[in-house]
């Protein structure tokens, strides 16, 4: 009865055969490819140039249905679920009673009284705690449902090759129930790359067939199995935050300072006004009036400044080979005013990018700050400019 | 020949706290002598080769709470201490299933999810809360408790600091702490978990060393006490010492000797010599007298105050408090020498689960019934057991291919109706083996030797009154400024130069060493030479 | 039209609350779901002419401030002081009697143990001194240690009171508060009957045996407001709890309170987080600035207000309130008073059958494992001995609380309900008393048994717990009824609690009603 120490996803037989460098990453108790090749550059290039196929099965998935399904979700998340239409997907955070973010994910309205919630952390207990007295069924389908993310300019073309109906009209953040080949699937026009893309949700036992189908149809169009490293670069370019990296869930924080409100994470737009009561509403309404102490912003590190720091020690300037997620202090006038939580070199934009928490007075786009960088074993500060995210926002994402 | 040599300090009892105290005093330059009644050091933390080739941690069997600063200050690894983490727990259940937890939180989550998906979520939050609670209590463990009855500015200030500390926790954590201090472990855990197996498994750590059942208020605190080891960046600090728990004592002794302390075994102390209201030395049972400026008792409060000194010389309040101090040993040990590993029906084979802690605690009702037996004066017919197989981690504990198994058993009441004798001891041993055989049927034929230890044996061998492994129950009315007695919870005594450093003093319990460390600090602060 | 305040329910705390609000010049409406004022506390007729208090007991300690402020004596309230206060029935026949005069109790104890007799008065005095400290706490809202500093100011006064005990008693207080009654009594006394009787009193309001920590505090809790050494019945109200209701009804009406019976509230309507009105079963609505509920916190907030406006943590906390009455009440109509063997005087106070601490513990063991006690702990009263208004001349009413009865599946393996189970338990209880009072079975004219399930369905007491929440260490003071919400307010503005589930709890005192009214008045003034 002893079982393996880690889960593998239903795509494992396919992905394992392709991971040449044995570069795996642990994600929510699973292993998934960090990159298929030793270097992730081509996989990144596929996301921005053709299409990448990413195994995102480890996401937590809950099927919520019944007369009070809508009421439950409206009670939990900050977006106004009542105003969503069938077939619509909402990106939303949800909060604790103090208005601090617990998690973020998507709510897909599959029918009037049927929703799928995806999240980065487990939320089953939280959903049940909020469902007291409600006529609603919460099913954890995390371990029954496989998911692939098809991202990149060629994603629509590839999908249409296998879908039993034309998905060209499927708009950004909309969902469709359809069949791919003979595989019943939910397709959502969502993703974690800021590009044209889709996420495809199927039963576990159809996962391998789906993979094979997409690879066969997509290969001639440049479809590339893609790992998490390439996706990480793309999501930073898109300014999409990552739990446990860019923010700490209020559920896991040990001290108050570690927690963030949606406003402080640049998610103020998700906090609906005039909606039914939801957890954290009172605190968030107060914060909306009083203002927030922090803001999450993009930083573009000044190339010349970086080059100069390297030149000082006689080195050509270097860029990080991998997206990074170690905290880096941010200064203004010698005083620390924030910290960057993740960043990368953008091969497309040819810029060194970061996502940073900044004290509100220093968060206006265009503000010049300094970010700590380590140059030849020494801590230095490089000039950086506060920027709006996304850093990269192609027309095709929404078109 | 020593002629009227005067020691700076004599420590009575070579248990881990006595040794820690001696080591700190010696490190500060004091001339220290430790006197141990038995031929070996360690008190209840000893390793003995009871059967040829089989070494047992005879009494105390896991190291959980040994303070990291003591390990660092005394450089115990340099003196041979190597603690190997005990990473998993395994609870076989009567229905043939089991409940396990593993070192990796995701793997544990997967296991819990089998039993209850919601509990799998709850466990992570619960672990977080326990971590915060342990952080909240930790400062109290590391300092002398103030005397709430005193109006001395120092004590008032200390009280104020504690008040502020608790206010600063914030409402939510403060309430959680109040609940932990007052509730039963079963009630507390049921606020979190729905799986009976999980509640039972966790609530069992609330009853260890107590004469209480999992539904008795006060056990939630003991539960928290067992989480204490998991802070200070040494998460999963539960572990075996290589060489058994005796190796812990040996390493501390070695450190103490390294600082110049002298340690004598086979040196039973009969009494503390008091002259003019001050401790002046000790008299050994052999008749020898040794002089010292400071005398420290590592024994339990009953022996410290009622046997080593003349109670008539002590304030009557203190004597009354110590007389009321509750010991009520409730646990026994069964040590087995095995020809092969146990094969659990619920998870056959020699898997990784045998390297961790194994517990027989299938339901809260089971534990309560075990307690019921003890309440009315008998050992549990179907007891709670906490089992480890040290030879799985340290093969030198048994001959090659053979194993030693340590079974901590509750309940075995010290005050058994009819008392303890050879017959009742063996009947108790049979109850343990019979119960275990229900889960691991090969155990009977695998037993080569069996050592059964009742609370009466614990008392007789180690000197722990009534066989209480904590030198006195960890009950709310015996904690903090009430441990061991009001006004004397700061490791001092009414007799000048006489100190106490055993587990019966604040903070007490487990192989923690904090009592010994705090006592040494108090002695050094008093400048006692 | 909008009332200043509407009070849900018409039990003693609710009526005290209503009268106090009206006394503060407010327009107050009381809504009672049942046909009679008093609700669960209203007296019932067991047989024509035999009046009993269905679930409550012990109306004998009214907060003196309530008595004074509401001038209850003007509305017919009369307090009687039966003596002996407690009779502990011995296994071998006879009884140990406790009197109002501790010296007389000492003499009674001396028959059984000279050593215990010698210790009795000091013990009683020390317990009384401790109870005085608790009384101090019970008279005002429980300060919240993490709350605003001004709430802690009363703590300072309390600190002085505690220090005034002196070092020895003060440290003893700290030791006793979390102690099991078992240890406290074993430390002090040797006589099994004495220890058993006090042990039985220490588990009232708890689903625990006397070996549980916190039972010493429960013993003290019940002692609040008693004269020295008065561990049993302190005073009784003439007419029982029903008599108290009549007086409170009078006081409330005199202050202009409007009372409506047969008005079942279906829902508390909330707008933007504020309770604004009530919807009644008949579909009508009534609006108010403040709503004060005497029901339990969970019933009020989850069933009537609904969880929509409550944080999930708070909802979780509500659902964790442990209500485990754990006893059955047996009402008897008697043709004559039971005559106890070896007991010279009529047992007008409390009668306890609990010959030893182990007896009490074993009775609990059964319930812990899901069965009614084989040999239950009995706590009986024959109020008609002191109060002739309760039964026809020469006849009597007797109520017997039989402990323990399992409450629900959460704490034991089986629920416990149904006429058969109740009758079997009642038969056992009567038989146990009959061993000491052989005339009892023949004197029974009528009998009625209430199990926890009956108290829940018929009288709205969850888990059959008249205290709306176990009197356990973690459910007292600032932890009651929900941690951090001990000041009678709730997360829903304008909605308040005044039932027994709030601080200070215990016997019917009127303190919760009075203190809750204080909170409402303060808030109403704040809003002009």
PDB file of C-alpha atoms in Angstrom, chain A residues 1-7 28-29 60 62 97-98 122-126 128 140 143 251-254, chain B residues 97-98 106-107 109-110 113-114 117-118 121-122 124-125 128 131-132 135 172 191-192 346-348 352:
ATOM      1  CA  UNK A   1       0.000   0.000   0.000  1.00  0.00           C
ATOM      2  CA  UNK A   2       2.993   2.288   0.175  1.00  0.00           C
ATOM      3  CA  UNK A   3       2.631   4.909  -2.492  1.00  0.00           C
ATOM      4  CA  UNK A   4       4.985   7.196  -4.325  1.00  0.00           C
ATOM      5  CA  UNK A   5       6.064  10.280  -2.463  1.00  0.00           C
ATOM      6  CA  UNK A   6       4.864  12.675  -5.153  1.00  0.00           C
ATOM      7  CA  UNK A   7       1.918  12.719  -7.478  1.00  0.00           C
ATOM      8  CA  UNK A  28       1.174  21.422  -5.025  1.00  0.00           C
ATOM      9  CA  UNK A  29       2.354  17.872  -4.392  1.00  0.00           C
ATOM     10  CA  UNK A  60      -6.952  23.214  -7.296  1.00  0.00           C
ATOM     11  CA  UNK A  62     -13.768  22.937  -7.272  1.00  0.00           C
ATOM     12  CA  UNK A  97     -12.349  39.052   7.200  1.00  0.00           C
ATOM     13  CA  UNK A  98      -9.630  41.704   7.512  1.00  0.00           C
ATOM     14  CA  UNK A 122      -6.519  24.248  -1.298  1.00  0.00           C
ATOM     15  CA  UNK A 123      -9.781  25.998  -0.443  1.00  0.00           C
ATOM     16  CA  UNK A 124     -12.217  23.211   0.279  1.00  0.00           C
ATOM     17  CA  UNK A 125     -12.465  23.919   3.991  1.00  0.00           C
ATOM     18  CA  UNK A 126     -12.772  27.646   3.388  1.00  0.00           C
ATOM     19  CA  UNK A 128     -17.408  24.864   3.415  1.00  0.00           C
ATOM     20  CA  UNK A 140     -13.351  18.862  -5.099  1.00  0.00           C
ATOM     21  CA  UNK A 143      -7.683  15.097  -8.558  1.00  0.00           C
ATOM     22  CA  UNK A 251      -3.847  32.030   5.690  1.00  0.00           C
ATOM     23  CA  UNK A 252      -0.158  31.188   5.741  1.00  0.00           C
ATOM     24  CA  UNK A 253       1.252  34.471   6.998  1.00  0.00           C
ATOM     25  CA  UNK A 254       2.743  34.326  10.466  1.00  0.00           C
TER      26      UNK A 254
ATOM     27  CA  UNK B  97      -6.589   1.096   7.499  1.00  0.00           C
ATOM     28  CA  UNK B  98      -4.021   3.462   8.944  1.00  0.00           C
ATOM     29  CA  UNK B 106       2.244  17.708   0.630  1.00  0.00           C
ATOM     30  CA  UNK B 107       2.683  14.003   1.176  1.00  0.00           C
ATOM     31  CA  UNK B 109      -1.803  16.300   2.884  1.00  0.00           C
ATOM     32  CA  UNK B 110      -2.330  13.482   0.441  1.00  0.00           C
ATOM     33  CA  UNK B 113      -7.045  13.720   2.167  1.00  0.00           C
ATOM     34  CA  UNK B 114      -7.841  10.000   2.052  1.00  0.00           C
ATOM     35  CA  UNK B 117     -10.411  16.302   2.345  1.00  0.00           C
ATOM     36  CA  UNK B 118     -11.386  19.110   4.700  1.00  0.00           C
ATOM     37  CA  UNK B 121      -6.875  21.702   4.413  1.00  0.00           C
ATOM     38  CA  UNK B 122      -7.296  22.212   8.133  1.00  0.00           C
ATOM     39  CA  UNK B 124      -1.925  23.208   7.337  1.00  0.00           C
ATOM     40  CA  UNK B 125      -3.792  26.006   9.076  1.00  0.00           C
ATOM     41  CA  UNK B 128       0.438  27.453  11.367  1.00  0.00           C
ATOM     42  CA  UNK B 131       3.577  27.523  15.370  1.00  0.00           C
ATOM     43  CA  UNK B 132       2.250  30.952  16.365  1.00  0.00           C
ATOM     44  CA  UNK B 135       6.016  31.429  19.556  1.00  0.00           C
ATOM     45  CA  UNK B 172      -7.506  36.044  17.674  1.00  0.00           C
ATOM     46  CA  UNK B 191     -13.000  22.353  16.408  1.00  0.00           C
ATOM     47  CA  UNK B 192     -10.512  21.697  13.619  1.00  0.00           C
ATOM     48  CA  UNK B 346      -2.467  -2.151   7.834  1.00  0.00           C
ATOM     49  CA  UNK B 347       0.795  -1.448   6.017  1.00  0.00           C
ATOM     50  CA  UNK B 348       2.782  -4.641   5.587  1.00  0.00           C
ATOM     51  CA  UNK B 352       9.524   3.998   6.017  1.00  0.00           C
TER      52      UNK B 352
END
